[in-house]
mmCIF file with all atom_site columns, C-alpha atoms in Angstrom:
data_model
loop_
_atom_site.group_PDB
_atom_site.id
_atom_site.type_symbol
_atom_site.label_atom_id
_atom_site.label_alt_id
_atom_site.label_comp_id
_atom_site.label_asym_id
_atom_site.label_entity_id
_atom_site.label_seq_id
_atom_site.pdbx_PDB_ins_code
_atom_site.Cartn_x
_atom_site.Cartn_y
_atom_site.Cartn_z
_atom_site.occupancy
_atom_site.B_iso_or_equiv
_atom_site.pdbx_formal_charge
_atom_site.auth_seq_id
_atom_site.auth_comp_id
_atom_site.auth_asym_id
_atom_site.auth_atom_id
_atom_site.pdbx_PDB_model_num
ATOM 1   C CA . LEU U 1 1   ? 97.025  135.864 109.723 1.00 0.00 ? 1   LEU U CA 1
ATOM 2   C CA . ASP U 1 2   ? 93.512  137.019 108.894 1.00 0.00 ? 2   ASP U CA 1
ATOM 3   C CA . ILE U 1 3   ? 92.277  133.461 108.352 1.00 0.00 ? 3   ILE U CA 1
ATOM 4   C CA . ALA U 1 4   ? 93.856  132.331 111.640 1.00 0.00 ? 4   ALA U CA 1
ATOM 5   C CA . GLY U 1 5   ? 92.381  135.321 113.460 1.00 0.00 ? 5   GLY U CA 1
ATOM 6   C CA . VAL U 1 6   ? 95.707  136.446 114.915 1.00 0.00 ? 6   VAL U CA 1
ATOM 7   C CA . ALA U 1 7   ? 94.919  139.372 117.224 1.00 0.00 ? 7   ALA U CA 1
ATOM 8   C CA . ALA U 1 8   ? 96.511  141.738 119.699 1.00 0.00 ? 8   ALA U CA 1
ATOM 9   C CA . GLY U 1 9   ? 97.705  139.936 122.815 1.00 0.00 ? 9   GLY U CA 1
ATOM 10  C CA . ASP U 1 10  ? 97.867  136.455 121.261 1.00 0.00 ? 10  ASP U CA 1
ATOM 11  C CA . GLN U 1 11  ? 100.617 133.983 122.049 1.00 0.00 ? 11  GLN U CA 1
ATOM 12  C CA . VAL U 1 12  ? 101.627 132.649 118.611 1.00 0.00 ? 12  VAL U CA 1
ATOM 13  C CA . LEU U 1 13  ? 103.815 129.777 117.486 1.00 0.00 ? 13  LEU U CA 1
ATOM 14  C CA . ASP U 1 14  ? 105.144 129.710 113.908 1.00 0.00 ? 14  ASP U CA 1
ATOM 15  C CA . ILE U 1 15  ? 106.285 126.195 112.991 1.00 0.00 ? 15  ILE U CA 1
ATOM 16  C CA . GLY U 1 16  ? 108.834 126.037 110.188 1.00 0.00 ? 16  GLY U CA 1
ATOM 17  C CA . CYS U 1 17  ? 109.333 129.789 110.205 1.00 0.00 ? 17  CYS U CA 1
ATOM 18  C CA . GLY U 1 18  ? 112.021 129.810 107.510 1.00 0.00 ? 18  GLY U CA 1
ATOM 19  C CA . THR U 1 19  ? 113.299 133.351 107.060 1.00 0.00 ? 19  THR U CA 1
ATOM 20  C CA . GLY U 1 20  ? 110.786 134.733 109.572 1.00 0.00 ? 20  GLY U CA 1
ATOM 21  C CA . THR U 1 21  ? 108.440 136.683 107.323 1.00 0.00 ? 21  THR U CA 1
ATOM 22  C CA . LEU U 1 22  ? 105.228 135.268 108.825 1.00 0.00 ? 22  LEU U CA 1
ATOM 23  C CA . ALA U 1 23  ? 106.572 135.465 112.395 1.00 0.00 ? 23  ALA U CA 1
ATOM 24  C CA . ILE U 1 24  ? 107.462 139.142 111.912 1.00 0.00 ? 24  ILE U CA 1
ATOM 25  C CA . ALA U 1 25  ? 104.010 139.918 110.511 1.00 0.00 ? 25  ALA U CA 1
ATOM 26  C CA . ALA U 1 26  ? 102.412 138.027 113.427 1.00 0.00 ? 26  ALA U CA 1
ATOM 27  C CA . SER U 1 27  ? 104.545 139.904 115.953 1.00 0.00 ? 27  SER U CA 1
ATOM 28  C CA . ARG U 1 28  ? 103.432 143.238 114.559 1.00 0.00 ? 28  ARG U CA 1
ATOM 29  C CA . ARG U 1 29  ? 99.823  142.110 114.820 1.00 0.00 ? 29  ARG U CA 1
ATOM 30  C CA . VAL U 1 30  ? 99.963  140.738 118.394 1.00 0.00 ? 30  VAL U CA 1
ATOM 31  C CA . GLY U 1 31  ? 101.690 143.887 119.624 1.00 0.00 ? 31  GLY U CA 1
ATOM 32  C CA . PRO U 1 32  ? 103.397 144.402 122.969 1.00 0.00 ? 32  PRO U CA 1
ATOM 33  C CA . ASP U 1 33  ? 100.821 142.364 124.907 1.00 0.00 ? 33  ASP U CA 1
ATOM 34  C CA . GLY U 1 34  ? 101.341 139.280 122.730 1.00 0.00 ? 34  GLY U CA 1
ATOM 35  C CA . HIS U 1 35  ? 104.349 137.190 121.856 1.00 0.00 ? 35  HIS U CA 1
ATOM 36  C CA . VAL U 1 36  ? 105.632 135.096 118.963 1.00 0.00 ? 36  VAL U CA 1
ATOM 37  C CA . VAL U 1 37  ? 107.813 132.004 119.134 1.00 0.00 ? 37  VAL U CA 1
ATOM 38  C CA . ALA U 1 38  ? 109.191 130.794 115.807 1.00 0.00 ? 38  ALA U CA 1
ATOM 39  C CA . ILE U 1 39  ? 110.897 127.449 115.236 1.00 0.00 ? 39  ILE U CA 1
ATOM 40  C CA . ASP U 1 40  ? 112.676 125.901 112.289 1.00 0.00 ? 40  ASP U CA 1
ATOM 41  C CA . PRO U 1 41  ? 114.987 122.884 112.002 1.00 0.00 ? 41  PRO U CA 1
ATOM 42  C CA . SER U 1 42  ? 117.497 124.898 109.937 1.00 0.00 ? 42  SER U CA 1
ATOM 43  C CA . PRO U 1 43  ? 120.034 127.058 111.822 1.00 0.00 ? 43  PRO U CA 1
ATOM 44  C CA . GLN U 1 44  ? 120.786 128.847 108.542 1.00 0.00 ? 44  GLN U CA 1
ATOM 45  C CA . MET U 1 45  ? 117.157 129.896 108.120 1.00 0.00 ? 45  MET U CA 1
ATOM 46  C CA . LEU U 1 46  ? 117.005 131.022 111.738 1.00 0.00 ? 46  LEU U CA 1
ATOM 47  C CA . ARG U 1 47  ? 120.089 133.201 111.276 1.00 0.00 ? 47  ARG U CA 1
ATOM 48  C CA . ARG U 1 48  ? 118.364 134.919 108.345 1.00 0.00 ? 48  ARG U CA 1
ATOM 49  C CA . ALA U 1 49  ? 115.149 135.258 110.361 1.00 0.00 ? 49  ALA U CA 1
ATOM 50  C CA . SER U 1 50  ? 117.049 136.736 113.306 1.00 0.00 ? 50  SER U CA 1
ATOM 51  C CA . ARG U 1 51  ? 118.687 139.334 111.066 1.00 0.00 ? 51  ARG U CA 1
ATOM 52  C CA . LYS U 1 52  ? 115.299 140.318 109.625 1.00 0.00 ? 52  LYS U CA 1
ATOM 53  C CA . ASN U 1 53  ? 113.846 140.447 113.124 1.00 0.00 ? 53  ASN U CA 1
ATOM 54  C CA . ALA U 1 54  ? 116.689 142.676 114.364 1.00 0.00 ? 54  ALA U CA 1
ATOM 55  C CA . ALA U 1 55  ? 116.041 145.085 111.496 1.00 0.00 ? 55  ALA U CA 1
ATOM 56  C CA . ALA U 1 56  ? 112.329 145.120 112.381 1.00 0.00 ? 56  ALA U CA 1
ATOM 57  C CA . ALA U 1 57  ? 113.169 145.681 116.079 1.00 0.00 ? 57  ALA U CA 1
ATOM 58  C CA . LEU U 1 58  ? 110.638 143.102 117.282 1.00 0.00 ? 58  LEU U CA 1
ATOM 59  C CA . ASP U 1 59  ? 110.768 140.673 120.203 1.00 0.00 ? 59  ASP U CA 1
ATOM 60  C CA . ILE U 1 60  ? 110.427 137.218 118.640 1.00 0.00 ? 60  ILE U CA 1
ATOM 61  C CA . ASP U 1 61  ? 111.916 134.054 120.147 1.00 0.00 ? 61  ASP U CA 1
ATOM 62  C CA . PHE U 1 62  ? 113.598 132.074 117.357 1.00 0.00 ? 62  PHE U CA 1
ATOM 63  C CA . ALA U 1 63  ? 114.725 128.528 118.155 1.00 0.00 ? 63  ALA U CA 1
ATOM 64  C CA . VAL U 1 64  ? 115.901 125.406 116.381 1.00 0.00 ? 64  VAL U CA 1
ATOM 65  C CA . GLY U 1 65  ? 113.063 122.915 116.595 1.00 0.00 ? 65  GLY U CA 1
ATOM 66  C CA . THR U 1 66  ? 110.424 120.858 114.860 1.00 0.00 ? 66  THR U CA 1
ATOM 67  C CA . ALA U 1 67  ? 106.694 120.441 115.231 1.00 0.00 ? 67  ALA U CA 1
ATOM 68  C CA . GLU U 1 68  ? 107.237 117.051 116.819 1.00 0.00 ? 68  GLU U CA 1
ATOM 69  C CA . ASP U 1 69  ? 109.089 118.613 119.780 1.00 0.00 ? 69  ASP U CA 1
ATOM 70  C CA . LEU U 1 70  ? 106.699 121.293 121.029 1.00 0.00 ? 70  LEU U CA 1
ATOM 71  C CA . PRO U 1 71  ? 106.052 122.089 124.706 1.00 0.00 ? 71  PRO U CA 1
ATOM 72  C CA . ARG U 1 72  ? 103.771 119.556 126.378 1.00 0.00 ? 72  ARG U CA 1
ATOM 73  C CA . HIS U 1 73  ? 101.556 122.190 127.964 1.00 0.00 ? 73  HIS U CA 1
ATOM 74  C CA . SER U 1 74  ? 98.877  124.416 126.466 1.00 0.00 ? 74  SER U CA 1
ATOM 75  C CA . SER U 1 75  ? 100.839 127.565 125.712 1.00 0.00 ? 75  SER U CA 1
ATOM 76  C CA . PHE U 1 76  ? 99.627  129.093 122.456 1.00 0.00 ? 76  PHE U CA 1
ATOM 77  C CA . ASP U 1 77  ? 96.506  130.892 121.299 1.00 0.00 ? 77  ASP U CA 1
ATOM 78  C CA . VAL U 1 78  ? 97.491  130.405 117.653 1.00 0.00 ? 78  VAL U CA 1
ATOM 79  C CA . ILE U 1 79  ? 99.748  127.895 115.913 1.00 0.00 ? 79  ILE U CA 1
ATOM 80  C CA . LEU U 1 80  ? 100.758 128.593 112.324 1.00 0.00 ? 80  LEU U CA 1
ATOM 81  C CA . SER U 1 81  ? 102.406 126.186 109.901 1.00 0.00 ? 81  SER U CA 1
ATOM 82  C CA . SER U 1 82  ? 103.072 127.259 106.341 1.00 0.00 ? 82  SER U CA 1
ATOM 83  C CA . THR U 1 83  ? 104.453 124.849 103.695 1.00 0.00 ? 83  THR U CA 1
ATOM 84  C CA . VAL U 1 84  ? 105.939 122.465 106.242 1.00 0.00 ? 84  VAL U CA 1
ATOM 85  C CA . PHE U 1 85  ? 103.830 119.302 106.253 1.00 0.00 ? 85  PHE U CA 1
ATOM 86  C CA . HIS U 1 86  ? 104.674 118.276 102.684 1.00 0.00 ? 86  HIS U CA 1
ATOM 87  C CA . CYS U 1 87  ? 108.320 117.967 103.822 1.00 0.00 ? 87  CYS U CA 1
ATOM 88  C CA . MET U 1 88  ? 107.472 115.395 106.516 1.00 0.00 ? 88  MET U CA 1
ATOM 89  C CA . GLY U 1 89  ? 106.919 111.671 106.403 1.00 0.00 ? 89  GLY U CA 1
ATOM 90  C CA . ASP U 1 90  ? 103.595 110.200 107.525 1.00 0.00 ? 90  ASP U CA 1
ATOM 91  C CA . ASP U 1 91  ? 104.823 109.343 111.047 1.00 0.00 ? 91  ASP U CA 1
ATOM 92  C CA . GLU U 1 92  ? 106.352 112.807 111.498 1.00 0.00 ? 92  GLU U CA 1
ATOM 93  C CA . ARG U 1 93  ? 103.057 114.387 110.436 1.00 0.00 ? 93  ARG U CA 1
ATOM 94  C CA . ARG U 1 94  ? 101.101 112.386 113.015 1.00 0.00 ? 94  ARG U CA 1
ATOM 95  C CA . LEU U 1 95  ? 103.568 113.244 115.785 1.00 0.00 ? 95  LEU U CA 1
ATOM 96  C CA . ALA U 1 96  ? 103.563 116.910 114.774 1.00 0.00 ? 96  ALA U CA 1
ATOM 97  C CA . LEU U 1 97  ? 99.767  117.132 114.881 1.00 0.00 ? 97  LEU U CA 1
ATOM 98  C CA . MET U 1 98  ? 99.606  115.466 118.308 1.00 0.00 ? 98  MET U CA 1
ATOM 99  C CA . SER U 1 99  ? 102.305 117.828 119.558 1.00 0.00 ? 99  SER U CA 1
ATOM 100 C CA . MET U 1 100 ? 100.437 120.835 118.150 1.00 0.00 ? 100 MET U CA 1
ATOM 101 C CA . ALA U 1 101 ? 97.240  119.719 119.904 1.00 0.00 ? 101 ALA U CA 1
ATOM 102 C CA . ARG U 1 102 ? 99.097  119.549 123.245 1.00 0.00 ? 102 ARG U CA 1
ATOM 103 C CA . ALA U 1 103 ? 100.721 122.967 122.779 1.00 0.00 ? 103 ALA U CA 1
ATOM 104 C CA . LEU U 1 104 ? 97.449  124.704 121.857 1.00 0.00 ? 104 LEU U CA 1
ATOM 105 C CA . LYS U 1 105 ? 95.267  126.388 124.456 1.00 0.00 ? 105 LYS U CA 1
ATOM 106 C CA . SER U 1 106 ? 91.787  124.852 124.754 1.00 0.00 ? 106 SER U CA 1
ATOM 107 C CA . HIS U 1 107 ? 90.109  127.463 122.571 1.00 0.00 ? 107 HIS U CA 1
ATOM 108 C CA . GLY U 1 108 ? 93.137  128.124 120.411 1.00 0.00 ? 108 GLY U CA 1
ATOM 109 C CA . ARG U 1 109 ? 93.378  128.344 116.653 1.00 0.00 ? 109 ARG U CA 1
ATOM 110 C CA . VAL U 1 110 ? 95.516  126.447 114.171 1.00 0.00 ? 110 VAL U CA 1
ATOM 111 C CA . LEU U 1 111 ? 96.241  127.352 110.577 1.00 0.00 ? 111 LEU U CA 1
ATOM 112 C CA . ILE U 1 112 ? 98.049  124.874 108.356 1.00 0.00 ? 112 ILE U CA 1
ATOM 113 C CA . ALA U 1 113 ? 98.833  126.054 104.815 1.00 0.00 ? 113 ALA U CA 1
ATOM 114 C CA . ASP U 1 114 ? 100.384 123.705 102.280 1.00 0.00 ? 114 ASP U CA 1
ATOM 115 C CA . TYR U 1 115 ? 99.908  122.216 98.836  1.00 0.00 ? 115 TYR U CA 1
ATOM 116 C CA . GLY U 1 116 ? 96.367  121.015 98.288  1.00 0.00 ? 116 GLY U CA 1
ATOM 117 C CA . GLY U 1 117 ? 93.914  119.828 95.729  1.00 0.00 ? 117 GLY U CA 1
ATOM 118 C CA . SER U 1 118 ? 94.560  117.061 93.249  1.00 0.00 ? 118 SER U CA 1
ATOM 119 C CA . ALA U 1 119 ? 97.937  116.912 91.531  1.00 0.00 ? 119 ALA U CA 1
ATOM 120 C CA . ALA U 1 120 ? 96.139  116.915 88.165  1.00 0.00 ? 120 ALA U CA 1
ATOM 121 C CA . MET U 1 121 ? 94.501  120.275 88.931  1.00 0.00 ? 121 MET U CA 1
ATOM 122 C CA . ARG U 1 122 ? 97.627  122.075 90.155  1.00 0.00 ? 122 ARG U CA 1
ATOM 123 C CA . ARG U 1 123 ? 98.797  125.018 88.105  1.00 0.00 ? 123 ARG U CA 1
ATOM 124 C CA . SER U 1 124 ? 102.168 125.925 89.614  1.00 0.00 ? 124 SER U CA 1
ATOM 125 C CA . LEU U 1 125 ? 105.263 124.034 88.517  1.00 0.00 ? 125 LEU U CA 1
ATOM 126 C CA . LEU U 1 126 ? 106.559 123.602 92.067  1.00 0.00 ? 126 LEU U CA 1
ATOM 127 C CA . ALA U 1 127 ? 103.268 122.075 93.244  1.00 0.00 ? 127 ALA U CA 1
ATOM 128 C CA . ARG U 1 128 ? 103.535 119.415 90.513  1.00 0.00 ? 128 ARG U CA 1
ATOM 129 C CA . MET U 1 129 ? 107.134 118.428 91.245  1.00 0.00 ? 129 MET U CA 1
ATOM 130 C CA . HIS U 1 130 ? 108.784 115.842 93.490  1.00 0.00 ? 130 HIS U CA 1
ATOM 131 C CA . VAL U 1 131 ? 107.399 115.509 97.015  1.00 0.00 ? 131 VAL U CA 1
ATOM 132 C CA . HIS U 1 132 ? 104.885 118.313 96.444  1.00 0.00 ? 132 HIS U CA 1
ATOM 133 C CA . LYS U 1 133 ? 102.889 116.329 93.903  1.00 0.00 ? 133 LYS U CA 1
ATOM 134 C CA . ARG U 1 134 ? 102.522 113.346 96.239  1.00 0.00 ? 134 ARG U CA 1
ATOM 135 C CA . PHE U 1 135 ? 101.142 115.435 99.094  1.00 0.00 ? 135 PHE U CA 1
ATOM 136 C CA . THR U 1 136 ? 97.763  117.027 99.509  1.00 0.00 ? 136 THR U CA 1
ATOM 137 C CA . LEU U 1 137 ? 96.799  119.006 102.571 1.00 0.00 ? 137 LEU U CA 1
ATOM 138 C CA . GLU U 1 138 ? 93.398  117.344 102.644 1.00 0.00 ? 138 GLU U CA 1
ATOM 139 C CA . SER U 1 139 ? 95.102  113.997 103.318 1.00 0.00 ? 139 SER U CA 1
ATOM 140 C CA . LEU U 1 140 ? 95.880  115.288 106.834 1.00 0.00 ? 140 LEU U CA 1
ATOM 141 C CA . LEU U 1 141 ? 92.220  115.360 107.871 1.00 0.00 ? 141 LEU U CA 1
ATOM 142 C CA . PRO U 1 142 ? 92.089  111.869 109.474 1.00 0.00 ? 142 PRO U CA 1
ATOM 143 C CA . ASP U 1 143 ? 95.307  112.514 111.419 1.00 0.00 ? 143 ASP U CA 1
ATOM 144 C CA . ILE U 1 144 ? 94.105  115.965 112.492 1.00 0.00 ? 144 ILE U CA 1
ATOM 145 C CA . LEU U 1 145 ? 90.955  114.419 113.962 1.00 0.00 ? 145 LEU U CA 1
ATOM 146 C CA . MET U 1 146 ? 92.949  111.600 115.569 1.00 0.00 ? 146 MET U CA 1
ATOM 147 C CA . ALA U 1 147 ? 95.172  114.206 117.251 1.00 0.00 ? 147 ALA U CA 1
ATOM 148 C CA . GLY U 1 148 ? 92.089  115.767 118.838 1.00 0.00 ? 148 GLY U CA 1
ATOM 149 C CA . LEU U 1 149 ? 91.997  118.836 116.616 1.00 0.00 ? 149 LEU U CA 1
ATOM 150 C CA . GLN U 1 150 ? 89.126  119.890 114.425 1.00 0.00 ? 150 GLN U CA 1
ATOM 151 C CA . VAL U 1 151 ? 88.857  121.669 111.090 1.00 0.00 ? 151 VAL U CA 1
ATOM 152 C CA . ASP U 1 152 ? 86.326  124.486 110.915 1.00 0.00 ? 152 ASP U CA 1
ATOM 153 C CA . ASP U 1 153 ? 87.301  125.900 107.548 1.00 0.00 ? 153 ASP U CA 1
ATOM 154 C CA . GLN U 1 154 ? 89.356  124.880 104.535 1.00 0.00 ? 154 GLN U CA 1
ATOM 155 C CA . GLY U 1 155 ? 89.987  126.103 101.041 1.00 0.00 ? 155 GLY U CA 1
ATOM 156 C CA . SER U 1 156 ? 92.379  127.592 98.546  1.00 0.00 ? 156 SER U CA 1
ATOM 157 C CA . LEU U 1 157 ? 94.640  130.522 99.343  1.00 0.00 ? 157 LEU U CA 1
ATOM 158 C CA . ASP U 1 158 ? 94.505  131.393 95.623  1.00 0.00 ? 158 ASP U CA 1
ATOM 159 C CA . PHE U 1 159 ? 98.297  131.402 95.468  1.00 0.00 ? 159 PHE U CA 1
ATOM 160 C CA . ALA U 1 160 ? 100.658 128.731 94.082  1.00 0.00 ? 160 ALA U CA 1
ATOM 161 C CA . ASP U 1 161 ? 98.202  125.868 94.688  1.00 0.00 ? 161 ASP U CA 1
ATOM 162 C CA . LEU U 1 162 ? 98.361  126.450 98.439  1.00 0.00 ? 162 LEU U CA 1
ATOM 163 C CA . HIS U 1 163 ? 95.354  125.481 100.515 1.00 0.00 ? 163 HIS U CA 1
ATOM 164 C CA . PHE U 1 164 ? 94.562  125.912 104.194 1.00 0.00 ? 164 PHE U CA 1
ATOM 165 C CA . LEU U 1 165 ? 92.990  124.016 107.059 1.00 0.00 ? 165 LEU U CA 1
ATOM 166 C CA . ASP U 1 166 ? 91.838  126.165 109.949 1.00 0.00 ? 166 ASP U CA 1
ATOM 167 C CA . ARG U 1 167 ? 90.548  125.599 113.439 1.00 0.00 ? 167 ARG U CA 1
ATOM 168 C CA . LYS U 1 168 ? 88.714  128.600 114.762 1.00 0.00 ? 168 LYS U CA 1
ATOM 169 C CA . SER U 1 169 ? 88.367  129.479 118.410 1.00 0.00 ? 169 SER U CA 1
ATOM 170 C CA . THR U 1 170 ? 85.136  128.278 119.912 1.00 0.00 ? 170 THR U CA 1
ATOM 171 C CA . PRO U 1 171 ? 83.370  130.128 122.747 1.00 0.00 ? 171 PRO U CA 1
#
């Protein structure tokens, strides 16, 4: 949330929200003047997220959905995606990035966190297994640019071989 610059009053979209941990943290940060929408393709994950949200007493909209099916209008100040892109095929990734670009306000911010760096340099077991080892976040750069997004910052999150790509708001 710090890297993405999530702030009070922001309209935030969490793609692939899973059990809702990031969406709940974002909702606390945006406060009553902001709003969080969280989507995930798994109804089971959304049920868990909804229970956590109810316990936190926050107003988050949880919905079944994917990054490829976002609203076609510029709605969000910030779009977050954490450990989602490695689960997609190449075509899904391209569609998701184009959809994210359409759903983002003109000076909005995007943060994508996923497995990065070379497979040979990865330290965590999960990052070296199955689909994770064949994906690197940096491989998204050409498709990000093709979708009309830009990358202003990138690097390691210093946790489980996760890296980030970030688009900052521009004045």
